[in-house]
mmCIF file of C-alpha atoms in Angstrom:
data_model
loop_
_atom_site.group_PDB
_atom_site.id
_atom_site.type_symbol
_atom_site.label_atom_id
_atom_site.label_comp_id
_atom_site.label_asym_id
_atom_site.label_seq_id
_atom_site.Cartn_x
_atom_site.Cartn_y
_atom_site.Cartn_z
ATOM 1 C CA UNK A 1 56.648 14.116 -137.420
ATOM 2 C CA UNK A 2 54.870 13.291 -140.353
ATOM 3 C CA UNK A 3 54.717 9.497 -141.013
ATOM 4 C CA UNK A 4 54.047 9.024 -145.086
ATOM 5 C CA UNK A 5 54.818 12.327 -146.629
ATOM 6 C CA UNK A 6 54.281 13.382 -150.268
ATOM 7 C CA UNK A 7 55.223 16.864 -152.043
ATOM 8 C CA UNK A 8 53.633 18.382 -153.555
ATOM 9 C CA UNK A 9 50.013 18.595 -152.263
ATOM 10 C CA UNK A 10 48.579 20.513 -155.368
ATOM 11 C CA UNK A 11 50.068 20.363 -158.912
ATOM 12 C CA UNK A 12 48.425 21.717 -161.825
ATOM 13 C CA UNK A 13 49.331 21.635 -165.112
ATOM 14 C CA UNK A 14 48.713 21.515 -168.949
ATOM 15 C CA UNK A 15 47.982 18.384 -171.075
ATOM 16 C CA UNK A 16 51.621 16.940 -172.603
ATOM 17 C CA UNK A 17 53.443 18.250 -169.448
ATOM 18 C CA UNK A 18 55.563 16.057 -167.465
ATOM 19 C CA UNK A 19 55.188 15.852 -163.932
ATOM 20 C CA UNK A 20 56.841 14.513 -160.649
ATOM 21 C CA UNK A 21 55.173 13.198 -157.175
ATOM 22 C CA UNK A 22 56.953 12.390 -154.554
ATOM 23 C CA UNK A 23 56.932 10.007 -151.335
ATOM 24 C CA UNK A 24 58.975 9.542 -148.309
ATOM 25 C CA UNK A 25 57.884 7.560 -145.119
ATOM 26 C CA UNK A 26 60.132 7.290 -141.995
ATOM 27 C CA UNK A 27 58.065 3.923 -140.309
ATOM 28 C CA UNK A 28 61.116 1.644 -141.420
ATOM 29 C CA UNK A 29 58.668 0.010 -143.732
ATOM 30 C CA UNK A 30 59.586 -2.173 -146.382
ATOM 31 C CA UNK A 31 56.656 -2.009 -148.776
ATOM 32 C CA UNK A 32 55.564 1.442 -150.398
ATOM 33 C CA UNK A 33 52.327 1.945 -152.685
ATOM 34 C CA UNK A 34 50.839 4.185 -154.919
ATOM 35 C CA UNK A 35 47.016 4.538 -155.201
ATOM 36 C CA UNK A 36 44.548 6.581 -157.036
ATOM 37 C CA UNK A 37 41.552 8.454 -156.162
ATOM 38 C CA UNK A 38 39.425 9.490 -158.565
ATOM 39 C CA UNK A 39 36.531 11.883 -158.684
ATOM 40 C CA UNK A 40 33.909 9.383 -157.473
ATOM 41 C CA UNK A 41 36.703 8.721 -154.736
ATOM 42 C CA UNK A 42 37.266 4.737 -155.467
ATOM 43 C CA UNK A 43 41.052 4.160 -154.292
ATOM 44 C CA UNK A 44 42.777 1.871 -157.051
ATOM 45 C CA UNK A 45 46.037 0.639 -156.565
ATOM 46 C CA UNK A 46 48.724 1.571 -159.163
ATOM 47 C CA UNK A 47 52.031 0.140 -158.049
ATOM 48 C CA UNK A 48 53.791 -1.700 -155.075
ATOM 49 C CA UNK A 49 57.366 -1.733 -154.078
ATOM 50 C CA UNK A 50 59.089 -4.089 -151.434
ATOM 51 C CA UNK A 51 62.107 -3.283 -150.653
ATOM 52 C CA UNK A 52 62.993 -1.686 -153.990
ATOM 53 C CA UNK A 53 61.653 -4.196 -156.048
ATOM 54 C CA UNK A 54 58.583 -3.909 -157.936
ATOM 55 C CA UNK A 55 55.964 -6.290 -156.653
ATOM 56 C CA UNK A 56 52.886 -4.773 -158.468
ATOM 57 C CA UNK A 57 52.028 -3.006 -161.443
ATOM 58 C CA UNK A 58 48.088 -2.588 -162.120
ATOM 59 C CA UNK A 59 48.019 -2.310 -165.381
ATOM 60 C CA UNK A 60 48.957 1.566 -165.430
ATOM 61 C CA UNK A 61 49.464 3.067 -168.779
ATOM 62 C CA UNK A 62 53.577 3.160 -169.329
ATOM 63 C CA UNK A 63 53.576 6.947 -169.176
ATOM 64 C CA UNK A 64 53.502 6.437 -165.487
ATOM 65 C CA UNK A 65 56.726 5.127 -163.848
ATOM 66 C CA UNK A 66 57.528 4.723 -160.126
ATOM 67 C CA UNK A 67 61.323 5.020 -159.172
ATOM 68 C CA UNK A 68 62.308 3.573 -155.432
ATOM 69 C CA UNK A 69 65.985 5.025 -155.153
ATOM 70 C CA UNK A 70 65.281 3.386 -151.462
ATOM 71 C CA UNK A 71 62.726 1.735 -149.812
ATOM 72 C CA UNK A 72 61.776 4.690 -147.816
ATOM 73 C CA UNK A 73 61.287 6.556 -151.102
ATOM 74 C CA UNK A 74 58.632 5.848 -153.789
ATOM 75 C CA UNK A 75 58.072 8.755 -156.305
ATOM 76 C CA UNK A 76 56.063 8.460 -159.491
ATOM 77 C CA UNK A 77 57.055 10.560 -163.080
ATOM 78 C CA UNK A 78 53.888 10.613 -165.441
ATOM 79 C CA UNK A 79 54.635 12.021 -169.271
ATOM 80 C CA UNK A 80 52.468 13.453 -171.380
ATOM 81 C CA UNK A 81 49.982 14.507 -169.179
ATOM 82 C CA UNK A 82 45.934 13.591 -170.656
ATOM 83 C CA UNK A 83 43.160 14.710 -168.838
ATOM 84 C CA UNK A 84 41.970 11.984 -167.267
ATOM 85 C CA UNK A 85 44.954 11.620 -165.472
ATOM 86 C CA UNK A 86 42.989 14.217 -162.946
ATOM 87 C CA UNK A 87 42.834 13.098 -159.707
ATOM 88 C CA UNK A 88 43.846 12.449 -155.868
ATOM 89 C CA UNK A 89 47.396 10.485 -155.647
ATOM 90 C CA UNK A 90 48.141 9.082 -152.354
ATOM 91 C CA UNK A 91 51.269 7.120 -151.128
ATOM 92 C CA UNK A 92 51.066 4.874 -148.404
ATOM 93 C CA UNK A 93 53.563 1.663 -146.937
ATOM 94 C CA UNK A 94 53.171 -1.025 -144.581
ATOM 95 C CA UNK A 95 55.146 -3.227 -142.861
ATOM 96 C CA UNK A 96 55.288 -6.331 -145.264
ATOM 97 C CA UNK A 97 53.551 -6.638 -148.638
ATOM 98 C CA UNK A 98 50.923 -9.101 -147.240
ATOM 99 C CA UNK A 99 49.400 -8.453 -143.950
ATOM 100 C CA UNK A 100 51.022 -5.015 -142.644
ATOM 101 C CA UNK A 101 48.772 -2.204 -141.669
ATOM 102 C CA UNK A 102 48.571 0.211 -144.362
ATOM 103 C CA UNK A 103 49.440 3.915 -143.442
ATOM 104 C CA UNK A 104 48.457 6.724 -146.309
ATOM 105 C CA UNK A 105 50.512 9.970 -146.858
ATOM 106 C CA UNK A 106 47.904 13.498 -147.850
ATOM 107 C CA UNK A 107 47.688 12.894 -150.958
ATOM 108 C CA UNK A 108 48.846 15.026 -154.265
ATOM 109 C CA UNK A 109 45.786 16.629 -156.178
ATOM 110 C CA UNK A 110 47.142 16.912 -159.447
ATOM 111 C CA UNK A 111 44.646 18.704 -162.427
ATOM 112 C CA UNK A 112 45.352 18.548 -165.879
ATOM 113 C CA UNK A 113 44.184 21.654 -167.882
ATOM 114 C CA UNK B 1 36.730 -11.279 -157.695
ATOM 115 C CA UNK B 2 36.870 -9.211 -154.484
ATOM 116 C CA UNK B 3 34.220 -6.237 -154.438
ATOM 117 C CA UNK B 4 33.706 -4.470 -151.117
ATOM 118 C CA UNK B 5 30.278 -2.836 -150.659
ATOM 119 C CA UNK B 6 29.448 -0.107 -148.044
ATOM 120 C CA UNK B 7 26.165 0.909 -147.545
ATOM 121 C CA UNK B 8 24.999 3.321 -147.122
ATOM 122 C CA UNK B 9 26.855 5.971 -148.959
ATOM 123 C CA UNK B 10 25.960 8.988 -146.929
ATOM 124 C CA UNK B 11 24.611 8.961 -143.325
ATOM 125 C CA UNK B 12 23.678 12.097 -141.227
ATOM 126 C CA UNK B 13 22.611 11.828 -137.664
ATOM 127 C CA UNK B 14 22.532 14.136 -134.315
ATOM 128 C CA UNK B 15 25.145 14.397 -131.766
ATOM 129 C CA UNK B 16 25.007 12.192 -129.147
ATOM 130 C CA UNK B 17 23.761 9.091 -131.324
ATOM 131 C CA UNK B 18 25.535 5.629 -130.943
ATOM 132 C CA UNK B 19 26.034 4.701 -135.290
ATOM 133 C CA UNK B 20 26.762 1.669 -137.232
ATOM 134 C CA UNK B 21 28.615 1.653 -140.537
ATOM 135 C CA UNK B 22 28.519 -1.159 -143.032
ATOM 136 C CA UNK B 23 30.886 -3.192 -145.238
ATOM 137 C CA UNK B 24 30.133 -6.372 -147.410
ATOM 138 C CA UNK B 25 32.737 -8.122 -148.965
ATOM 139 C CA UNK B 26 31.866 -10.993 -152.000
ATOM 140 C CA UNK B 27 35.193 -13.473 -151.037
ATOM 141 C CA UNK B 28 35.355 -14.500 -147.923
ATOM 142 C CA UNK B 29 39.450 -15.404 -148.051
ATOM 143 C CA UNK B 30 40.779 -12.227 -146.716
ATOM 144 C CA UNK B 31 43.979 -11.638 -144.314
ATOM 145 C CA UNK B 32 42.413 -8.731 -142.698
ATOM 146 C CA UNK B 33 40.230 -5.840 -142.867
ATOM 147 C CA UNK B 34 41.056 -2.432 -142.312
ATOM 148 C CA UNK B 35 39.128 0.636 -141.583
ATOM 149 C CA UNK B 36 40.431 4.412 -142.220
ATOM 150 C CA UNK B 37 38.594 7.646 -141.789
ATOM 151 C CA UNK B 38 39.210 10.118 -144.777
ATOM 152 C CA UNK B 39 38.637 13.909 -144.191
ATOM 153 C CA UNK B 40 38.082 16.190 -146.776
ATOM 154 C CA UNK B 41 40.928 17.159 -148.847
ATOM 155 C CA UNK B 42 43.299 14.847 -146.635
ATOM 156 C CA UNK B 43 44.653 11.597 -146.559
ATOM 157 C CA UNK B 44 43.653 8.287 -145.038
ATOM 158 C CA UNK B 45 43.824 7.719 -141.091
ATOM 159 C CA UNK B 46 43.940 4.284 -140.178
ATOM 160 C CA UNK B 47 41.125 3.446 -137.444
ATOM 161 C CA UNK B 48 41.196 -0.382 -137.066
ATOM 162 C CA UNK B 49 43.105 -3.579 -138.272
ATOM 163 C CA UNK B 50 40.746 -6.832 -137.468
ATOM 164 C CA UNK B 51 42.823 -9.966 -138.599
ATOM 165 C CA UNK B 52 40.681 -12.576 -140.161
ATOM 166 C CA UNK B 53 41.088 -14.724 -136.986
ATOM 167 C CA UNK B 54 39.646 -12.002 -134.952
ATOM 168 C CA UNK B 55 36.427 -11.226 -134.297
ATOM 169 C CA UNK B 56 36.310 -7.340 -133.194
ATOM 170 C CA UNK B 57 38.698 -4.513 -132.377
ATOM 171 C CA UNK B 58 38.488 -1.739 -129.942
ATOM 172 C CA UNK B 59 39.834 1.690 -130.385
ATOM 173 C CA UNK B 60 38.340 4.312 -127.625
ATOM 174 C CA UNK B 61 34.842 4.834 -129.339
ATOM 175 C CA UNK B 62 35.099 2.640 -132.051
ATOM 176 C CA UNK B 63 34.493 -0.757 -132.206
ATOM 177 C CA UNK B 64 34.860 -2.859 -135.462
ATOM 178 C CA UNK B 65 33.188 -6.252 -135.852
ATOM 179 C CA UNK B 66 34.427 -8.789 -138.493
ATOM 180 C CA UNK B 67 32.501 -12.070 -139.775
ATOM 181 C CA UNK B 68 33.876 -13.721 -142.447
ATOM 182 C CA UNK B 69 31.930 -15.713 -143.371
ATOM 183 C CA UNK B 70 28.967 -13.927 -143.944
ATOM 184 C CA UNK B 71 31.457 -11.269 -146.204
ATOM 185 C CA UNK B 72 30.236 -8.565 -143.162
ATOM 186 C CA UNK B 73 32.364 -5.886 -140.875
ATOM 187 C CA UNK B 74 30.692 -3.172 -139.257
ATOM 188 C CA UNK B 75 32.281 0.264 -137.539
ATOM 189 C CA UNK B 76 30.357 1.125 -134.384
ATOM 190 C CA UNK B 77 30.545 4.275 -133.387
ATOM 191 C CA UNK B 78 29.332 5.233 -129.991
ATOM 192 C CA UNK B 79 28.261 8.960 -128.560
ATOM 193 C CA UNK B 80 29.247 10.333 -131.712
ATOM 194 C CA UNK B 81 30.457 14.121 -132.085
ATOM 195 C CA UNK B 82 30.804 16.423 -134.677
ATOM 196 C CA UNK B 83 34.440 15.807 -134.869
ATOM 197 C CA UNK B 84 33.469 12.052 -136.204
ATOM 198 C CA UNK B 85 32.059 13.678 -139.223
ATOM 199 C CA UNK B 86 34.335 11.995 -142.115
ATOM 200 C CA UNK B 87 34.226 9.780 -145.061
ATOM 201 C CA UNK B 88 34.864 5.659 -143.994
ATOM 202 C CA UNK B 89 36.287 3.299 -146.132
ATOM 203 C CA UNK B 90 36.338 -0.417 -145.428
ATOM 204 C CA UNK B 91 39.114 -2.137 -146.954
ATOM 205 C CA UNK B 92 40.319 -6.067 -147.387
ATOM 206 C CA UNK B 93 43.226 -7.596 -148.033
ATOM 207 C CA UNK B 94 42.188 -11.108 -150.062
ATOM 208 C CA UNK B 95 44.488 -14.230 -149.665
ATOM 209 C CA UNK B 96 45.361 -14.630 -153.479
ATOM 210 C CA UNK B 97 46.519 -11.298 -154.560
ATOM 211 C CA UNK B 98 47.716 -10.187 -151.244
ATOM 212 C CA UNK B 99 49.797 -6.969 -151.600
ATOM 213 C CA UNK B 100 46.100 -5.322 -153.092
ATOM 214 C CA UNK B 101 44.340 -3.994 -150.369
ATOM 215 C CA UNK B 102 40.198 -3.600 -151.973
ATOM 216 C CA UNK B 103 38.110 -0.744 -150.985
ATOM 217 C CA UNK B 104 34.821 0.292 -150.795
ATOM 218 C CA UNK B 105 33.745 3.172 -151.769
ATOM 219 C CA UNK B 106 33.224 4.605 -148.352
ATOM 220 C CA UNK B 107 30.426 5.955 -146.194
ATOM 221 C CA UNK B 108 30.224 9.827 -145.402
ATOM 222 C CA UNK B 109 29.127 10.678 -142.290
ATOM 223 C CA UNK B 110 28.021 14.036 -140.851
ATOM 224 C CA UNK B 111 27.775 14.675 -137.346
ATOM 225 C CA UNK B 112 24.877 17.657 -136.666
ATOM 226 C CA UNK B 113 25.564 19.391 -133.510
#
């Protein structure tokens, strides 16, 4: 039973799409993330969530938006699709914003054409 | 500003061999430090949380050091096997700012039978 889970695993698409990741963890965690991996595989934070409530935003261009309908679900909606949006997106939550363990979904490989 | 270091970037060694991995850290005001294994094309397994008041943590054949205040953790890996062969990542949690876990870049690691 997986733990963080994120659909879908591959997405590819053209430049100016819109596209949809999402993230579901069953841990009973309060805090959900979203990070990014790029091609020289340094993991960046992009936004936090505790219980709903956004806690952290790192400076992410506004065509990405996170949506926590509850704080088991994080999913993140990214407009207008460039190409260095390209990369490795990977969910993960923790116990408590501050100190928790942090446990990562798979990750979504999206490519922009 | 936190910057996490690990050194070196790729390591290959035989079966068998007893390894060390390495991870500097600039600020030595962290909550913890967390090591993950990544495989390719997967997510992030978490290996080891060492809270800043510990000194090491013990997982079956890994054993994960933590000082401080010399900015210095270290992933010991003993009678390693093929199956070990992975990318680590180090990562800290600082004291201000501390919902932002920072990682390095990670270590690969190769395993030759």
């Amino acid at each position: 039973d997986t733990a963080v889970s994120q659909t879908p695993k591959y997405l590819v698409t053209q430049m100016g799409n819109d596209k949809s990741i999402k993230c579901e963890q069953n841990l009973g965690h309060d805090t959900m993330y979203w990070y990014k991996q790029d091609s020289k595989k340094f993991l960046k934070i992009m936004f936090s969530y505790n219980n709903k409530e956004l806690i952290i935003n790192e400076t992410v261009p506004n065509r990405f938006s996170p949506k926590s309908p509850d704080k088991a679900h994080l999913n993140l909606h990214i407009n207008s699709l460039e190409l260095g949006d390209s990369a490795v997106y990977f969910c993960a939550s923790s116990q408590n914003p501050a100190a928790g363990e942090l446990f990562f979904g798979e990750g979504s490989r999206l490519t922009v054409l | 500003k936190q910057e996490v270091t690990q050194i070196p970037a790729a390591l290959s060694v035989p079966e068998g061999e007893n390894l060390v991995l390495n991870c500097s850290f600039t600020d030595s005001a962290i909550y913890n430090l967390q090591w993950f294994r990544q495989d390719p094309g997967k997510g992030l397994t978490s290996l080891l949380l060492i809270q800043s008041s510990q000194r090491e943590q013990t997982s079956g054949r890994l054993n994960a050091s933590l000082d401080k205040s010399s900015g210095r953790s270290t992933l010991y890996i003993a009678a390693s096997q093929p199956g070990d062969s992975a990318t680590y990542l180090c990562a800290v949690r600082p004291l201000q700012g501390a919902q932002k876990l920072v990682f390095g870049q990670g270590t690969r690691l190769t395993i030759n039978p």
